[in-house]
Coordinates of C-alpha atoms (C1' of nucleotides) in Angstrom, one line a residue:
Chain A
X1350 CA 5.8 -19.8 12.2
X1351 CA 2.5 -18.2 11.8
X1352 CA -0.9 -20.0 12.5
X1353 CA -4.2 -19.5 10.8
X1354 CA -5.4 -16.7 13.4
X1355 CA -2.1 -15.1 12.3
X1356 CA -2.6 -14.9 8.4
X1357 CA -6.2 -14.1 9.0
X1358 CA -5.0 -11.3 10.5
X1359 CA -2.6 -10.7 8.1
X1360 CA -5.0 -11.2 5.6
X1361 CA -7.2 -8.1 6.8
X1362 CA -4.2 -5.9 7.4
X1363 CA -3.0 -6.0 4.1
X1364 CA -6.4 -4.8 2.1
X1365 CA -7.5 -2.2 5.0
X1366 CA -5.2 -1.5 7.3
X1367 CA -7.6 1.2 9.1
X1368 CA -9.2 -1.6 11.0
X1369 CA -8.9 -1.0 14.4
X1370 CA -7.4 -4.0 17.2
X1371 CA -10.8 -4.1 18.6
X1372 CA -12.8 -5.0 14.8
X1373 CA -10.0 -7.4 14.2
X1374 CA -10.1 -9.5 16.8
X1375 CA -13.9 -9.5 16.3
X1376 CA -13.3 -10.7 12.9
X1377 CA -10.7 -13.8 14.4
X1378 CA -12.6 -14.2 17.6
X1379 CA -10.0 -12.6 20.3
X1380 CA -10.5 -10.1 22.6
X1381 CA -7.9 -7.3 22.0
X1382 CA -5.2 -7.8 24.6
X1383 CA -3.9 -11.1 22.8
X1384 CA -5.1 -9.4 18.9
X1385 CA -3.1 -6.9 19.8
X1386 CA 0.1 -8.4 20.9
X1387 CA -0.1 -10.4 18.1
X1388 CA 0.1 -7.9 15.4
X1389 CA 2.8 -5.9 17.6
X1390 CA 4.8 -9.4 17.1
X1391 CA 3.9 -9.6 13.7
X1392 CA 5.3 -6.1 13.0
X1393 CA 8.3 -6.7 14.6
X1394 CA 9.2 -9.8 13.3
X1395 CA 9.0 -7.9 9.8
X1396 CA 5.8 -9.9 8.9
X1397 CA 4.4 -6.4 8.1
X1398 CA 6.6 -4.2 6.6
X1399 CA 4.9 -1.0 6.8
X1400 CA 1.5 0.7 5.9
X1401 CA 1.0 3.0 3.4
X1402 CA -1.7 5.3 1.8
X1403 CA -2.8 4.3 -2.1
X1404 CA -3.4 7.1 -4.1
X1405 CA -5.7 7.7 -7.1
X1406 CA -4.0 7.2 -10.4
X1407 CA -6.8 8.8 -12.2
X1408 CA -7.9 11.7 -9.8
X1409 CA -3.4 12.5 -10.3
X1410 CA -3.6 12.2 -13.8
X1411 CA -1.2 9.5 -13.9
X1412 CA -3.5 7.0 -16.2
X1413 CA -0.6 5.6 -18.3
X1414 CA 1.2 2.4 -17.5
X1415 CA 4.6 1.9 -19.5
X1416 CA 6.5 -1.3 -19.3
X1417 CA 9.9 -1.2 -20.6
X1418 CA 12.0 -3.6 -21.6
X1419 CA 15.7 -3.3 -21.1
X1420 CA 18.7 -5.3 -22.8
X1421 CA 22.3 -4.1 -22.0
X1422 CA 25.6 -5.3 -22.7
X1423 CA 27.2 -3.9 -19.1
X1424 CA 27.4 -6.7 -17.0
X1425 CA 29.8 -5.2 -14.2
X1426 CA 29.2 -4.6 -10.6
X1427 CA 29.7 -0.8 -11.1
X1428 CA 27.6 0.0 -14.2
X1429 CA 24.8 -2.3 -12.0
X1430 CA 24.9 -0.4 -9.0
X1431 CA 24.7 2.9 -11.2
X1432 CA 21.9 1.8 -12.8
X1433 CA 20.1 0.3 -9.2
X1434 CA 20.7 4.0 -7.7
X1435 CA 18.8 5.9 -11.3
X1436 CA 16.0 3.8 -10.9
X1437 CA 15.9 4.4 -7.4
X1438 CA 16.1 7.9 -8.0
X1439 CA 13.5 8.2 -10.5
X1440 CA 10.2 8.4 -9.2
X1441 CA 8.0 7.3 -12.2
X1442 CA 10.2 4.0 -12.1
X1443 CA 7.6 2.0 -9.4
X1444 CA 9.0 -1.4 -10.6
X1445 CA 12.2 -2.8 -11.5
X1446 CA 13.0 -6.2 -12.1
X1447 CA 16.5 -8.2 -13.4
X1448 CA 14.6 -10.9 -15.1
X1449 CA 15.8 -14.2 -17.0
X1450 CA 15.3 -14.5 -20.7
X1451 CA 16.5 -12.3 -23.9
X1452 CA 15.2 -9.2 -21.8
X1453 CA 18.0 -8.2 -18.4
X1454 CA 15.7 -5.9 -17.0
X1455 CA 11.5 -5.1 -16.9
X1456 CA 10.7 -2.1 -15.7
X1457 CA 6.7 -0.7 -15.0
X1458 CA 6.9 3.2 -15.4
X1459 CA 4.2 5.2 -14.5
X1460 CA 3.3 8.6 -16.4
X1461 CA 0.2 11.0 -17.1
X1462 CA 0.9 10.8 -20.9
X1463 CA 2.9 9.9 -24.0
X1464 CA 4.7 13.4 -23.7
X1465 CA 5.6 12.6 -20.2
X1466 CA 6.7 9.3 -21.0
X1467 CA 8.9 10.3 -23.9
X1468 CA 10.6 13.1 -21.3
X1469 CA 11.0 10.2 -19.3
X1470 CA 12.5 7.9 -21.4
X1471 CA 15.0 11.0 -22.6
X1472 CA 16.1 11.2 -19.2
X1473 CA 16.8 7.3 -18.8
X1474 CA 18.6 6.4 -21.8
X1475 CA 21.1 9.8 -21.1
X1476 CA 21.7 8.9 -17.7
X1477 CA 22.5 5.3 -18.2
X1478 CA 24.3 3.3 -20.8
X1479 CA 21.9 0.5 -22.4
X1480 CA 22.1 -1.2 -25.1
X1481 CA 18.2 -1.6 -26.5
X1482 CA 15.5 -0.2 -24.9
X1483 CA 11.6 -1.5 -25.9
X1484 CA 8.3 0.1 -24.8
X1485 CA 5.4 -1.6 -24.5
X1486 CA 2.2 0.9 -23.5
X1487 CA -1.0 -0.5 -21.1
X1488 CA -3.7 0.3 -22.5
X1489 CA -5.8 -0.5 -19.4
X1490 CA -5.1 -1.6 -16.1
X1491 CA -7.4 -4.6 -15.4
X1492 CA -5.9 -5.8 -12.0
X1493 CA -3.6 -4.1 -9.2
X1494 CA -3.1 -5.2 -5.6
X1495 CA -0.5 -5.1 -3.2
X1496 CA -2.2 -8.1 -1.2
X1497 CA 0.0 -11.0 -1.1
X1498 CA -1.7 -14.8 -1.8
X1499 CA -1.8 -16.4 1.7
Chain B
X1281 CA -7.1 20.7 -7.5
X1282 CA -4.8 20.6 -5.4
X1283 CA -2.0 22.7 -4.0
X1284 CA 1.4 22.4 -2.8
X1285 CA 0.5 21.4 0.8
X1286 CA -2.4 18.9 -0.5
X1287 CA 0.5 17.5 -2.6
X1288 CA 3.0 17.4 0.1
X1289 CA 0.5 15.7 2.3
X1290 CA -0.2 13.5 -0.1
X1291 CA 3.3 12.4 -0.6
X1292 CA 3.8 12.1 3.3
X1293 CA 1.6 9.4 3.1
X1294 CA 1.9 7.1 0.3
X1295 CA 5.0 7.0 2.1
X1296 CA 4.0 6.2 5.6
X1297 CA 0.3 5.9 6.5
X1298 CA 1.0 5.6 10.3
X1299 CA 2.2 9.2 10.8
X1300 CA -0.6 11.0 12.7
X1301 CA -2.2 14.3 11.8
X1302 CA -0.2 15.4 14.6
X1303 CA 3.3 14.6 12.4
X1304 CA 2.2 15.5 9.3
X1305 CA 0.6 19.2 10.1
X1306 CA 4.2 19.8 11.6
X1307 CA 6.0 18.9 8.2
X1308 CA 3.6 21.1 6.4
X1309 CA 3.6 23.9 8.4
X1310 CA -0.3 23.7 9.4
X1311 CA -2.3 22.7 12.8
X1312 CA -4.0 20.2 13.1
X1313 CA -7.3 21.1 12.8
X1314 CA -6.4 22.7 8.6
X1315 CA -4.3 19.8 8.2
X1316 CA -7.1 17.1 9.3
X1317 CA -9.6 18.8 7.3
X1318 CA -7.3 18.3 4.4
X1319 CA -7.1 14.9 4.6
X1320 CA -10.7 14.5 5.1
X1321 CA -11.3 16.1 1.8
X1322 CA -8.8 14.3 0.2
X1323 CA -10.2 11.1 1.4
X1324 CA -13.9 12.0 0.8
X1325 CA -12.8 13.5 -3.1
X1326 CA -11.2 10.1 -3.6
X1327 CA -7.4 11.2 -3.6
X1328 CA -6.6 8.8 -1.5
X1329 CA -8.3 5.5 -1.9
X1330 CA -6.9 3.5 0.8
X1331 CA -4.9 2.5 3.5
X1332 CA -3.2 -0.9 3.4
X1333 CA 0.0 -2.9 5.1
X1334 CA 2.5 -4.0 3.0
X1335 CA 3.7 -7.6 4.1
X1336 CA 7.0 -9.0 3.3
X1337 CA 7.6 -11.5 0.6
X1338 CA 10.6 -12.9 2.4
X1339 CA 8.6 -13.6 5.4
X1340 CA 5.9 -15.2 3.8
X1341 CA 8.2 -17.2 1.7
X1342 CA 6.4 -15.6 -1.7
X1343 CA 9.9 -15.1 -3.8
X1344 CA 9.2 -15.8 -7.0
X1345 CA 7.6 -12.6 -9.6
X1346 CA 6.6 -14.2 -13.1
X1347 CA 5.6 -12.2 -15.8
X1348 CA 3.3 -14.1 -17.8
X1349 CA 2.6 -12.8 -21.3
X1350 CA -0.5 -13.9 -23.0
X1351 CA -2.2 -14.2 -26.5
X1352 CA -5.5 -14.6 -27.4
X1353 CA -7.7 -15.2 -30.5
X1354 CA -10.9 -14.3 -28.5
X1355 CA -11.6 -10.6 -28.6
X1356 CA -15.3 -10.8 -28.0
X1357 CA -17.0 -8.9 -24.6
X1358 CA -17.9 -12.6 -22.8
X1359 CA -14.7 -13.9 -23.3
X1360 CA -12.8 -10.6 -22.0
X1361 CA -15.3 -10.8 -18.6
X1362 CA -14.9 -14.8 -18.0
X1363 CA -11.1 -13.2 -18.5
X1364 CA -11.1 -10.4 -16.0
X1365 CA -13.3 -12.4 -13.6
X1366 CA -10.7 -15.3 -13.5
X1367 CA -7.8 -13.0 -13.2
X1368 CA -9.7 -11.5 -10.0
X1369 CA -10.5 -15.0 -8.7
X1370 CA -6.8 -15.8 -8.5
X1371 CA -4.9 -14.4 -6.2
X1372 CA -1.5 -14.9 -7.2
X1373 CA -2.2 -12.5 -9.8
X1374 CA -1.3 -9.3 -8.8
X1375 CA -1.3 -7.1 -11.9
X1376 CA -3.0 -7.5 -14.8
X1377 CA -3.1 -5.4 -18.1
X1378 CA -4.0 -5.2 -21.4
X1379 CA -1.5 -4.3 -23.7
X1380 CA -0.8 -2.5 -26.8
X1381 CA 1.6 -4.5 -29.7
X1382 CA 1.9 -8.1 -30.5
X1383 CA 1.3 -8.8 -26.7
X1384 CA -2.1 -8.8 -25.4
X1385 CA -2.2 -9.2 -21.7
X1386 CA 0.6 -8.8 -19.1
X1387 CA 0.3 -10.3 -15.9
X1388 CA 2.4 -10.5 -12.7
X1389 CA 2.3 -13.5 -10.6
X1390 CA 3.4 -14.0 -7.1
X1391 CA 4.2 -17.3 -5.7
X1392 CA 6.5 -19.1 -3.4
X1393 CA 8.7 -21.2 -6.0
X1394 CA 8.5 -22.9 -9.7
X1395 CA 6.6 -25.7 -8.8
X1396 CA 3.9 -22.9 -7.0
X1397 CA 4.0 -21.6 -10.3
X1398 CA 3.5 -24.7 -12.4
X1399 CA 0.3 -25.2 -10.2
X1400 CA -1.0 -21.5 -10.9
X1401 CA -0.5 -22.2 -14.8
X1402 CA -2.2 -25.0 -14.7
X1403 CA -5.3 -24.0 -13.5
X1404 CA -5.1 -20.5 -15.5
X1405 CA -4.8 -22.4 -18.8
X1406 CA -7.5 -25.1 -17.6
X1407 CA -9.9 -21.7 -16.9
X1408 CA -9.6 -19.5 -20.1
X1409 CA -9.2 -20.5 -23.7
X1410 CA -5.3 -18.8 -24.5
X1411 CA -3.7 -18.9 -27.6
X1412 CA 0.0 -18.1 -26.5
X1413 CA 1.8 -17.9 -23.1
X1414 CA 4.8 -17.0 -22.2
X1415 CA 6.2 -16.8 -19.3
X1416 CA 9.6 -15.0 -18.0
X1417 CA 11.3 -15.3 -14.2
X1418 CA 12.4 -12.4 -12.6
X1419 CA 16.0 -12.8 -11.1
X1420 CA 15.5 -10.2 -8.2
X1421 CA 13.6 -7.4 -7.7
X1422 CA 15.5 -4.1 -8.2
X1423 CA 12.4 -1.7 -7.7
X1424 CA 9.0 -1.9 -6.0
X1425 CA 7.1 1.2 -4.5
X1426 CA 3.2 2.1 -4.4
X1427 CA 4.4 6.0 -4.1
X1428 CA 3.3 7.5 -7.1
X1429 CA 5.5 10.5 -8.7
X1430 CA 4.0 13.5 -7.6
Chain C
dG204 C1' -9.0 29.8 4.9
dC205 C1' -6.7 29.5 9.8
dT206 C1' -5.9 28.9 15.4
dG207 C1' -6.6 26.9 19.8
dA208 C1' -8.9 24.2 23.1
dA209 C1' -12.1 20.8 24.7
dA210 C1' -14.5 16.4 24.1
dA211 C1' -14.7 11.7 22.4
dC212 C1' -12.4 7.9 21.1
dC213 C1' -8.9 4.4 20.7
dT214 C1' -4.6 2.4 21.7
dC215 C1' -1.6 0.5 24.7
dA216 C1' 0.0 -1.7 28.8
dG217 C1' -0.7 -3.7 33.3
dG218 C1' -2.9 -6.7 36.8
dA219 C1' -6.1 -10.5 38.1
dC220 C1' -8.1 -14.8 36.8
Chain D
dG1426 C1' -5.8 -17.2 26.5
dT1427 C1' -10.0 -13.6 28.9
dC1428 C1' -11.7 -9.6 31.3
dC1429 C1' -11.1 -5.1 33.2
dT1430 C1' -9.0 -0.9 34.2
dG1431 C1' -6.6 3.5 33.4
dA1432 C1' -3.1 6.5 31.4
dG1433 C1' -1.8 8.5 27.4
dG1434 C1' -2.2 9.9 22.9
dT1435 C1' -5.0 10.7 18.8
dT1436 C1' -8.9 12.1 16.3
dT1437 C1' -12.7 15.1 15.9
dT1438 C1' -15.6 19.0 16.8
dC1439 C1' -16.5 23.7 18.0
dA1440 C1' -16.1 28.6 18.8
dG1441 C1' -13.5 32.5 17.2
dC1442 C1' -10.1 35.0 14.1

DNA sequence: GCTGAAAACCTCAGGAC
DNA sequence: GTCCTGAGGTTTTCAGC
């Protein structure tokens, strides 16, 4: 289990992960040696998963959030896995979710535009069977994050 | 704006922000010295707006996505900031828009389990005046990246 | 724009306490 | 756990193409 030093650390990994050992342990009172075997554990123990670069969605001209809402009558184990391996394989897809409810699946599709979307959207419903598809359009993004509550 | 090696660099490291300049000048087919100025320019001109670690939900016991959709009756400017500035405060909301159709906000919410999320609906409904909320439990998530399609 | 090399810096691992 | 040390690698700068 982890202890409070550990989810600070955690904590400041996850919004800048630039920081170097030495400016964490300042900020959770070690000196290096133990801050740094600490986050080697946490990383190997899967606690962090990897790091990653965040990109501008405006300066790519990718301002348009999509969420689409997916009912299907397929309920097999092959037309699922078909359909796990498109979203996988398209990149505008950057959520998916099987979700409870009248809706099977929620997907969050980003595009640059309604044209792009709508090329999109061809591409999905030809490459998959479904049986109603919904759109519903962002029109702003008010809150994104990939920080975890700790 | 940016060419195909900006691009490729780009997508390098959305995907893995731990690759040196080293790693990445080799993929592109630059030195170092091009391929660090590169990504100096494409930090300073706002390309790339961060560097973060992704944790693991597993691991951290934070299972449970919830969509929550929301209606309102309040469309006036100090209802909207008390709106955005509670949605900021809490940090099991991870994504927040506003929406076009009969929806009007869209939010996803982390947490550990149901009862985690009774006590996050509670206190959102307690903080802001809401017409209509819905909310909808994902099964499993299929999908989650921070790449974006290049 | 690029190359190549040198300097500065940080990470990483070890030993001593 | 701290403190210190040093090797190794990375980042960064600089002259030259």
């Amino acid at each position: 289990m982890l202890d409070a030093i550990d989810k600070h650390i955690l904590a400041l990994l996850q919004r800048d992960a630039t920081l170097s050992v030495q400016s964490i342990a300042d900020q959770v009172n070690l000196t290096t040696s133990p801050c740094w075997r600490r986050i080697q554990t946490l990383e190997a123990e899967g606690y962090i998963q990897r790091r990653v670069a965040l990109l501008s969605r405006d300066k790519l001209d990718l301002g348009v959030d999509v969420f689409v809402f997916i009912r299907t009558d397929q309920h097999n184990d092959e037309w699922m896995n078909h359909f796990a391996r498109t979203l996988d394989a398209l990149p505008e897809v950057v959520e998916a979710y099987r979700m409870s409810g009248d809706v099977d699946y929620l997907l969050r599709v980003v595009v640059a535009d309604i044209k792009a979307y709508d090329r999109f959207y061809k591409r999905l419903v030809s490459e998959i069977k479904l049986a109603d598809v919904s759109s519903s359009f962002a029109m702003e993004s008010m809150k994104y994050t990939t920080a975890l509550p700790l």
